[in-house]
Tab-separated table of C-alpha atoms in Angstrom:
chain	number	residue	atom	x	y	z
A	1	MET	CA	15.759	29.662	247.289
A	2	LYS	CA	12.576	28.374	248.881
A	3	ARG	CA	11.061	31.832	248.652
A	4	LEU	CA	11.898	32.010	244.947
A	5	LEU	CA	10.262	28.625	244.403
A	6	ASN	CA	7.106	29.807	246.167
A	7	VAL	CA	7.006	32.941	244.031
A	8	PHE	CA	7.511	30.818	240.904
A	9	LYS	CA	4.646	28.515	241.904
A	10	LYS	CA	2.337	31.478	242.396
A	11	LYS	CA	3.342	33.030	239.066
A	12	MET	CA	3.717	29.754	237.178
A	13	HIS	CA	0.536	30.290	235.152
A	14	HIS	CA	1.964	33.622	233.934
A	15	VAL	CA	5.177	31.900	232.798
A	16	ILE	CA	3.250	29.108	231.076
A	17	MET	CA	1.023	31.653	229.338
A	18	ILE	CA	4.027	33.611	228.019
A	19	LEU	CA	5.800	30.457	226.814
A	20	VAL	CA	2.664	29.148	225.089
A	21	LEU	CA	2.111	32.441	223.273
A	22	PHE	CA	5.799	32.622	222.316
A	23	PHE	CA	5.907	29.142	220.776
A	24	LEU	CA	2.534	29.592	219.093
A	25	ALA	CA	3.797	32.841	217.572
A	26	LEU	CA	6.905	31.039	216.291
A	27	LEU	CA	4.806	28.219	214.859
A	28	LEU	CA	2.369	30.628	213.231
A	29	GLY	CA	5.223	32.687	211.758
A	30	TRP	CA	6.944	29.590	210.356
A	31	TRP	CA	3.679	28.326	208.875
A	32	SER	CA	2.932	31.695	207.233
A	33	ILE	CA	6.424	31.992	205.727
A	34	PHE	CA	6.356	28.396	204.454
A	35	ILE	CA	2.962	28.770	202.761
A	36	LYS	CA	3.914	32.161	201.322
A	37	LYS	CA	7.101	30.729	199.810
A	38	SER	CA	5.146	27.778	198.412
A	39	ILE	CA	2.724	30.119	196.634
A	40	ILE	CA	5.563	32.200	195.151
A	41	GLN	CA	7.407	29.068	194.012
A	42	ALA	CA	4.246	27.681	192.375
A	43	TYR	CA	3.797	30.983	190.513
A	44	ARG	CA	7.390	30.895	189.285
A	45	ASP	CA	7.045	27.266	188.208
A	46	GLN	CA	3.964	28.103	186.127
A	47	ASN	CA	5.839	30.911	184.369
A	48	THR	CA	8.835	28.659	183.730
A	49	ILE	CA	6.649	25.890	182.308
A	50	ILE	CA	4.799	28.215	179.935
A	51	GLU	CA	8.086	29.737	178.728
A	52	GLN	CA	9.557	26.292	178.067
A	53	THR	CA	6.372	25.268	176.258
A	54	CYS	CA	6.683	28.343	174.004
A	55	GLN	CA	10.283	27.484	173.130
A	56	ILE	CA	9.447	23.858	172.261
A	57	LEU	CA	6.461	24.823	170.087
A	58	ALA	CA	8.440	27.610	168.364
A	59	SER	CA	11.005	25.028	167.248
A	60	LYS	CA	8.288	22.693	165.921
A	61	LEU	CA	6.124	25.313	164.208
A	62	GLY	CA	9.161	26.973	162.587
A	63	LYS	CA	9.883	23.791	160.629
A	64	LEU	CA	6.351	23.415	159.223
A	65	PRO	CA	5.742	24.396	155.563
A	66	ASP	CA	2.357	25.994	156.307
A	67	ARG	CA	2.242	29.659	157.302
A	68	PRO	CA	1.132	30.017	160.927
A	69	VAL	CA	-2.151	31.812	161.663
A	70	PRO	CA	-1.712	34.790	164.003
A	71	GLY	CA	-3.894	34.697	167.145
A	72	ILE	CA	-4.577	32.228	169.914
A	73	TYR	CA	-2.829	28.956	169.209
A	74	ARG	CA	-5.394	26.247	168.434
A	75	GLY	CA	-3.640	23.544	170.398
A	76	ASP	CA	-3.257	25.529	173.616
A	77	ASP	CA	-5.258	28.649	174.486
A	78	ARG	CA	-2.507	29.683	176.907
A	79	LEU	CA	-0.366	30.651	173.894
A	80	VAL	CA	-0.599	33.347	171.218
A	81	ILE	CA	1.113	33.532	167.773
A	82	SER	CA	1.974	37.071	166.744
A	83	ILE	CA	3.786	38.808	163.846
A	84	ASP	CA	6.653	40.131	165.909
A	85	PRO	CA	9.867	38.173	166.271
A	86	ASP	CA	11.295	37.495	169.709
A	87	PRO	CA	14.297	39.838	170.209
A	88	GLN	CA	16.146	37.004	171.935
A	89	GLY	CA	15.094	34.544	169.269
A	90	LEU	CA	13.973	31.914	171.808
A	91	THR	CA	10.323	31.800	170.696
A	92	THR	CA	10.742	32.848	167.049
A	93	LEU	CA	9.369	30.335	164.517
A	94	LYS	CA	12.681	29.467	162.892
A	95	PRO	CA	13.815	28.650	160.270
A	96	ASN	CA	10.770	28.911	157.994
A	97	TRP	CA	8.847	31.762	159.627
A	98	PRO	CA	11.280	34.085	161.443
A	99	GLN	CA	8.815	36.979	161.307
A	100	TYR	CA	6.503	35.116	163.651
A	101	SER	CA	6.844	34.283	167.349
A	102	ILE	CA	4.817	32.437	169.941
A	103	HIS	CA	4.432	33.744	173.506
A	104	PRO	CA	2.150	33.324	176.558
A	105	ASN	CA	-1.369	34.691	176.347
A	106	GLN	CA	-1.574	37.837	178.505
A	107	ALA	CA	-4.974	36.725	179.803
A	108	TYR	CA	-3.361	33.530	181.091
A	109	LEU	CA	-0.541	35.476	182.746
A	110	ASN	CA	-3.087	37.773	184.381
A	111	ARG	CA	-5.037	34.737	185.567
A	112	ILE	CA	-2.097	33.055	187.288
A	113	ALA	CA	-1.030	36.417	188.786
A	114	LEU	CA	-4.556	36.884	190.153
A	115	GLN	CA	-4.516	33.334	191.494
A	116	LYS	CA	-1.240	34.060	193.299
A	117	LYS	CA	-2.687	37.233	194.787
A	118	ARG	CA	-5.838	35.449	195.967
A	119	GLN	CA	-3.837	32.644	197.533
A	120	SER	CA	-1.631	35.177	199.313
A	121	LEU	CA	-4.691	37.001	200.640
A	122	MET	CA	-6.234	33.684	201.673
A	123	VAL	CA	-3.107	32.762	203.618
A	124	LEU	CA	-3.041	36.212	205.211
A	125	GLY	CA	-6.721	35.977	206.153
A	126	GLU	CA	-6.531	32.417	207.450
A	127	GLY	CA	-3.305	33.184	209.303
A	128	SER	CA	-4.824	36.268	210.911
A	129	PHE	CA	-7.982	34.379	211.852
A	130	LEU	CA	-5.929	31.541	213.311
A	131	ALA	CA	-3.756	34.019	215.216
A	132	ILE	CA	-6.827	35.753	216.646
A	133	CYS	CA	-8.375	32.406	217.634
A	134	VAL	CA	-5.132	31.299	219.285
A	135	ILE	CA	-4.764	34.582	221.166
A	136	ILE	CA	-8.399	34.582	222.321
A	137	SER	CA	-8.225	30.917	223.350
A	138	SER	CA	-4.957	31.496	225.188
A	139	PHE	CA	-6.299	34.487	227.079
A	140	MET	CA	-9.520	32.622	227.917
A	141	LEU	CA	-7.433	29.765	229.263
A	142	TYR	CA	-5.273	32.227	231.179
A	143	TYR	CA	-8.367	33.982	232.542
A	144	ASN	CA	-9.941	30.696	233.629
A	145	ILE	CA	-6.725	29.620	235.344
A	146	ARG	CA	-6.513	32.930	237.183
A	147	LEU	CA	-10.213	32.762	238.048
A	148	GLU	CA	-9.819	29.260	239.418
A	149	ARG	CA	-6.775	30.257	241.465
A	150	ARG	CA	-8.549	33.331	242.787
A	151	SER	CA	-11.635	31.276	243.646
A	152	LYS	CA	-9.492	28.836	245.588
A	153	GLU	CA	-7.739	31.659	247.418
A	154	GLU	CA	-11.049	33.371	248.208
A	155	LEU	CA	-12.533	30.096	249.419
A	156	VAL	CA	-9.558	29.476	251.711
A	157	GLU	CA	-9.821	33.032	253.024
A	158	PHE	CA	-13.590	32.625	253.404
A	159	TRP	CA	-13.268	29.579	255.633
A	160	SER	CA	-10.553	31.338	257.605
A	161	ARG	CA	-12.948	34.233	258.210
A	162	VAL	CA	-15.780	31.842	259.049
A	163	THR	CA	-13.591	30.134	261.648
A	164	HIS	CA	-12.819	33.506	263.213
A	165	GLU	CA	-16.460	34.593	263.094
A	166	ILE	CA	-17.540	31.356	264.784
A	167	LYS	CA	-14.886	31.429	267.503
A	168	THR	CA	-15.562	35.039	268.525
A	169	PRO	CA	-19.219	34.594	269.637
A	170	ILE	CA	-18.456	31.238	271.250
A	171	THR	CA	-15.631	32.801	273.272
A	172	GLY	CA	-17.934	35.627	274.351
A	173	ILE	CA	-20.749	33.292	275.370
A	174	ARG	CA	-18.316	31.131	277.324
A	175	LEU	CA	-17.053	34.153	279.268
A	176	PHE	CA	-20.618	35.226	280.027
A	177	LEU	CA	-21.525	31.767	281.317
A	178	GLU	CA	-18.374	31.514	283.434
A	179	THR	CA	-19.174	34.889	284.970
A	180	LEU	CA	-22.766	33.835	285.692
A	181	LYS	CA	-21.540	30.559	287.178
A	182	ARG	CA	-19.644	32.414	289.905
A	183	GLY	CA	-22.945	33.797	291.189
A	184	THR	CA	-21.431	37.088	292.265
A	185	LEU	CA	-23.453	39.335	289.991
A	186	LYS	CA	-26.441	41.461	290.811
A	187	PRO	CA	-29.752	40.692	289.043
A	188	ASP	CA	-29.424	43.677	286.698
A	189	GLU	CA	-25.861	42.653	285.796
A	190	GLN	CA	-27.022	39.094	285.158
A	191	SER	CA	-29.776	40.390	282.907
A	192	TYR	CA	-27.239	42.472	280.967
A	193	LEU	CA	-24.941	39.474	280.451
A	194	VAL	CA	-27.856	37.318	279.337
A	195	ASP	CA	-28.847	39.965	276.799
A	196	MET	CA	-25.273	40.119	275.517
A	197	ALA	CA	-25.147	36.323	275.255
A	198	MET	CA	-28.430	36.336	273.342
A	199	LYS	CA	-26.982	38.866	270.905
A	200	GLN	CA	-23.963	36.626	270.369
A	201	ILE	CA	-26.253	33.647	269.787
A	202	ALA	CA	-28.302	35.683	267.288
A	203	ARG	CA	-25.068	36.587	265.524
A	204	GLN	CA	-24.098	32.924	265.440
A	205	GLN	CA	-27.490	31.988	264.001
A	206	GLN	CA	-27.151	34.659	261.323
A	207	LEU	CA	-23.696	33.380	260.383
A	208	THR	CA	-24.926	29.788	260.171
A	209	GLN	CA	-27.900	30.851	258.068
A	210	ASN	CA	-25.631	32.753	255.663
A	211	ILE	CA	-23.300	29.786	255.228
A	212	LEU	CA	-26.190	27.423	254.513
A	213	MET	CA	-28.008	29.861	252.267
A	214	GLY	CA	-24.828	30.671	250.370
A	215	GLN	CA	-24.862	27.080	249.099
A	216	GLN	CA	-28.588	27.075	248.358
A	217	VAL	CA	-29.252	30.582	247.069
A	218	GLU	CA	-29.026	29.636	243.361
A	219	ARG	CA	-31.467	26.761	243.837
A	220	ARG	CA	-33.747	28.663	246.169
A	221	ALA	CA	-35.362	30.754	243.404
A	222	GLY	CA	-37.561	27.902	242.258
A	223	LYS	CA	-38.617	27.086	245.835
A	224	MET	CA	-39.645	30.591	246.859
A	225	THR	CA	-43.184	31.245	247.958
A	226	LEU	CA	-44.099	34.666	246.627
A	227	VAL	CA	-47.038	36.149	248.485
A	228	SER	CA	-48.745	39.506	248.534
A	229	LEU	CA	-47.615	41.627	251.470
A	230	ASN	CA	-47.453	45.214	252.624
A	231	PRO	CA	-43.738	46.049	252.898
A	232	VAL	CA	-44.222	48.843	255.447
A	233	GLU	CA	-46.198	46.602	257.803
A	234	PHE	CA	-43.682	43.800	257.265
A	235	LEU	CA	-40.797	46.120	258.233
A	236	GLU	CA	-42.616	47.431	261.316
A	237	LYS	CA	-43.227	43.879	262.531
A	238	TYR	CA	-39.600	43.000	261.809
A	239	ILE	CA	-38.271	45.902	263.912
A	240	ASN	CA	-40.640	45.113	266.796
A	241	HIS	CA	-39.672	41.428	266.707
A	242	HIS	CA	-35.936	42.240	266.698
A	243	ASN	CA	-35.988	44.748	269.542
A	244	LEU	CA	-33.176	42.872	271.301
A	245	MET	CA	-30.929	42.811	268.230
A	246	LEU	CA	-31.663	46.480	267.509
A	247	ALA	CA	-31.364	47.584	271.136
A	248	GLY	CA	-29.624	50.953	271.276
A	249	VAL	CA	-30.143	51.512	267.549
A	250	LYS	CA	-32.209	54.509	266.537
A	251	THR	CA	-34.652	53.437	263.821
A	252	GLU	CA	-36.927	55.577	261.680
A	253	ILE	CA	-39.437	54.615	258.984
A	254	THR	CA	-40.549	57.179	256.411
A	255	ALA	CA	-43.232	56.408	253.852
A	256	ASP	CA	-45.931	58.455	252.163
A	257	GLN	CA	-49.520	57.295	251.844
A	258	LYS	CA	-48.909	55.718	248.440
A	259	ALA	CA	-46.052	53.641	249.829
A	260	ARG	CA	-48.071	52.590	252.880
A	261	GLU	CA	-50.850	51.301	250.643
A	262	ALA	CA	-48.546	49.538	248.174
A	263	ARG	CA	-48.295	45.781	248.086
A	264	VAL	CA	-45.480	43.668	246.690
A	265	LYS	CA	-44.919	40.070	245.617
A	266	ALA	CA	-42.167	38.733	247.842
A	267	ASP	CA	-41.026	35.717	249.792
A	268	PRO	CA	-41.291	36.611	253.517
A	269	ASN	CA	-38.380	34.373	254.531
A	270	SER	CA	-36.104	35.837	251.856
A	271	LEU	CA	-37.073	39.406	252.722
A	272	HIS	CA	-36.472	38.586	256.388
A	273	THR	CA	-32.986	37.279	255.523
A	274	ILE	CA	-32.154	40.445	253.562
A	275	LEU	CA	-33.137	42.670	256.490
A	276	ASP	CA	-31.206	40.431	258.909
A	277	ASN	CA	-28.014	40.843	256.900
A	278	LEU	CA	-28.397	44.600	256.479
A	279	ALA	CA	-29.093	45.079	260.190
A	280	ASP	CA	-26.228	42.774	261.179
A	281	ASN	CA	-23.775	44.641	258.925
A	282	ALA	CA	-24.911	48.024	260.222
A	283	ILE	CA	-24.484	46.931	263.856
A	284	LYS	CA	-21.177	45.190	263.166
A	285	TYR	CA	-19.541	48.119	261.366
A	286	GLY	CA	-21.531	51.094	262.645
A	287	PRO	CA	-20.786	53.505	265.508
A	288	SER	CA	-22.156	53.209	269.031
A	289	ASP	CA	-24.830	55.810	268.203
A	290	LEU	CA	-25.993	53.876	265.142
A	291	SER	CA	-29.130	55.077	263.406
A	292	LEU	CA	-31.041	53.314	260.638
A	293	VAL	CA	-33.454	55.159	258.367
A	294	PHE	CA	-35.883	53.043	256.332
A	295	HIS	CA	-37.442	55.009	253.489
A	296	PHE	CA	-40.110	53.742	251.080
A	297	GLU	CA	-40.862	55.127	247.642
A	298	VAL	CA	-43.011	53.843	244.797
A	299	THR	CA	-41.996	54.049	241.135
A	300	LYS	CA	-42.230	51.128	238.716
A	301	LYS	CA	-40.986	49.167	241.716
A	302	VAL	CA	-41.434	49.560	245.436
A	303	ILE	CA	-38.048	50.694	246.736
A	304	LEU	CA	-36.927	50.287	250.338
A	305	SER	CA	-33.822	52.363	251.117
A	306	VAL	CA	-31.913	51.434	254.264
A	307	SER	CA	-29.499	54.225	255.264
A	308	ASP	CA	-27.037	54.234	258.150
A	309	ASN	CA	-24.467	56.594	259.654
A	310	GLY	CA	-21.709	53.986	259.502
A	311	PRO	CA	-18.232	54.142	257.966
A	312	GLY	CA	-19.426	54.019	254.348
A	313	PHE	CA	-17.210	52.860	251.498
A	314	PRO	CA	-15.562	54.219	248.316
A	315	PRO	CA	-18.243	54.692	245.618
A	316	LYS	CA	-16.227	52.684	243.070
A	317	MET	CA	-16.473	49.632	245.340
A	318	ALA	CA	-20.293	49.571	245.335
A	319	ASP	CA	-20.732	46.647	242.935
A	320	HIS	CA	-17.921	44.618	244.515
A	321	LEU	CA	-19.844	44.524	247.808
A	322	PHE	CA	-22.202	41.976	246.277
A	323	ASP	CA	-19.532	39.558	245.003
A	324	ALA	CA	-19.471	36.176	246.726
A	325	TYR	CA	-16.633	35.752	249.247
A	326	ARG	CA	-15.569	39.337	248.494
A	327	ARG	CA	-14.895	41.963	251.125
A	328	LEU	CA	-13.499	45.455	250.883
A	329	PRO	CA	-9.760	46.020	251.445
A	330	ARG	CA	-8.611	45.484	255.016
A	331	ASP	CA	-7.456	49.091	255.386
A	332	LEU	CA	-11.126	50.114	255.347
A	333	PRO	CA	-13.184	49.759	258.536
A	334	VAL	CA	-15.725	47.534	256.772
A	335	GLY	CA	-13.022	45.208	255.458
A	336	LYS	CA	-11.916	43.772	258.782
A	337	HIS	CA	-14.840	41.524	259.706
A	338	GLY	CA	-17.462	39.297	258.127
A	339	THR	CA	-17.457	36.385	255.718
A	340	GLY	CA	-18.175	38.258	252.489
A	341	MET	CA	-21.393	36.283	251.861
A	342	GLY	CA	-24.115	38.452	253.410
A	343	LEU	CA	-24.649	41.052	250.687
A	344	HIS	CA	-24.155	38.483	247.923
A	345	ILE	CA	-27.029	36.509	249.432
A	346	CYS	CA	-29.132	39.678	249.744
A	347	ARG	CA	-28.824	40.621	246.076
A	348	SER	CA	-29.320	37.020	244.918
A	349	LEU	CA	-32.533	36.725	246.934
A	350	ALA	CA	-33.781	40.124	245.751
A	351	ARG	CA	-33.223	39.161	242.116
A	352	ALA	CA	-34.806	35.759	242.639
A	353	MET	CA	-37.952	37.591	243.795
A	354	GLY	CA	-37.976	39.654	240.584
A	355	GLY	CA	-36.302	42.701	242.117
A	356	ASP	CA	-32.759	43.875	242.676
A	357	MET	CA	-30.460	45.507	245.191
A	358	GLU	CA	-27.974	48.362	244.951
A	359	ALA	CA	-25.494	50.059	247.279
A	360	PHE	CA	-24.587	53.751	247.516
A	361	SER	CA	-22.101	55.788	249.533
A	362	HIS	CA	-20.470	59.185	249.126
A	363	GLY	CA	-17.222	57.873	250.590
A	364	GLU	CA	-15.565	56.787	253.806
A	365	GLY	CA	-17.240	58.200	256.894
A	366	GLU	CA	-20.335	59.241	254.912
A	367	GLY	CA	-22.586	56.299	255.759
A	368	ALA	CA	-24.183	53.931	253.279
A	369	THR	CA	-27.553	53.338	251.648
A	370	PHE	CA	-28.815	49.995	250.403
A	371	LYS	CA	-31.824	49.985	248.089
A	372	ILE	CA	-34.070	46.940	247.807
A	373	PHE	CA	-36.219	46.917	244.672
A	374	MET	CA	-39.431	44.890	245.025
A	375	THR	CA	-42.003	43.980	242.387
A	376	LYS	CA	-45.377	45.661	242.788
A	377	GLU	CA	-48.407	43.439	242.927
């Protein structure tokens, strides 16, 4: 029973949506039928009134001594006097003028028939428009409810991942320190543990920076300091400065003369953050013999392609990589770790600098390429 209640709570917005649409459909159907019947009844009433008017006037005019004048009746243009007696005798001018009869003007009958048709079309049009508005509004409400629920679920999952990502480096650093505290290690072993601890600290710093920047990235665009810089030189300095983080990683930079001479307008801190996240992801998900190839090309933009020999991802998931709090499915190697904020921050920063970022992969096990588009100076 408790399980059924939990399922109902999760699917409650679906049930509410169905019930709302059902009752709105009933209400709309009742309203349409009621208005339609009202229009038909009004049309019938008009015909009844004009027929009764003809009968009353026929009785009066039939008693007058003056011969009636055929044509439109002077007292009411809805009526016509004609020289053809009514077969039923209801509108014949009896007793003095039985060869004459009075009947509704055909133009008037056409007019009220046209009015009925227009009113019916108006009801149909307004009803259809109202139905479309109701359906669109209902689905927008349903979409917003689902979006809000999904955002809450993703946020809960995000903080769960953050907790895990924080605990893992701390646990590693603690083990390193406890091992060093024993004092039983050789100098080269101590140096190795210190390097490992420094890597864990760098990972912790990157995680903290991503969390903070994830909250500020939308406001950061107006605070960026765009300067002129040579992207190739910037990348070379970055790799040299991060030799500890990239230890054991084979790196290669390819750029023709045009690319080496190109200059871009970029924010150094933002570009640094983008490279940090790409390098961190490659190390986190890549193989032990990880290699990174940085390739520059110049078109309307200066494009930096960062390619790795990691696990890759399904091509159809390329755009989803950049969604906030979004990771790939857990059955993929790249879906088991991380907070889901890194690549979202990368693209947001790239766009804030006037560029963009895209991801490419031929499939699982085929590696991945991330392209950073930068604005030429």
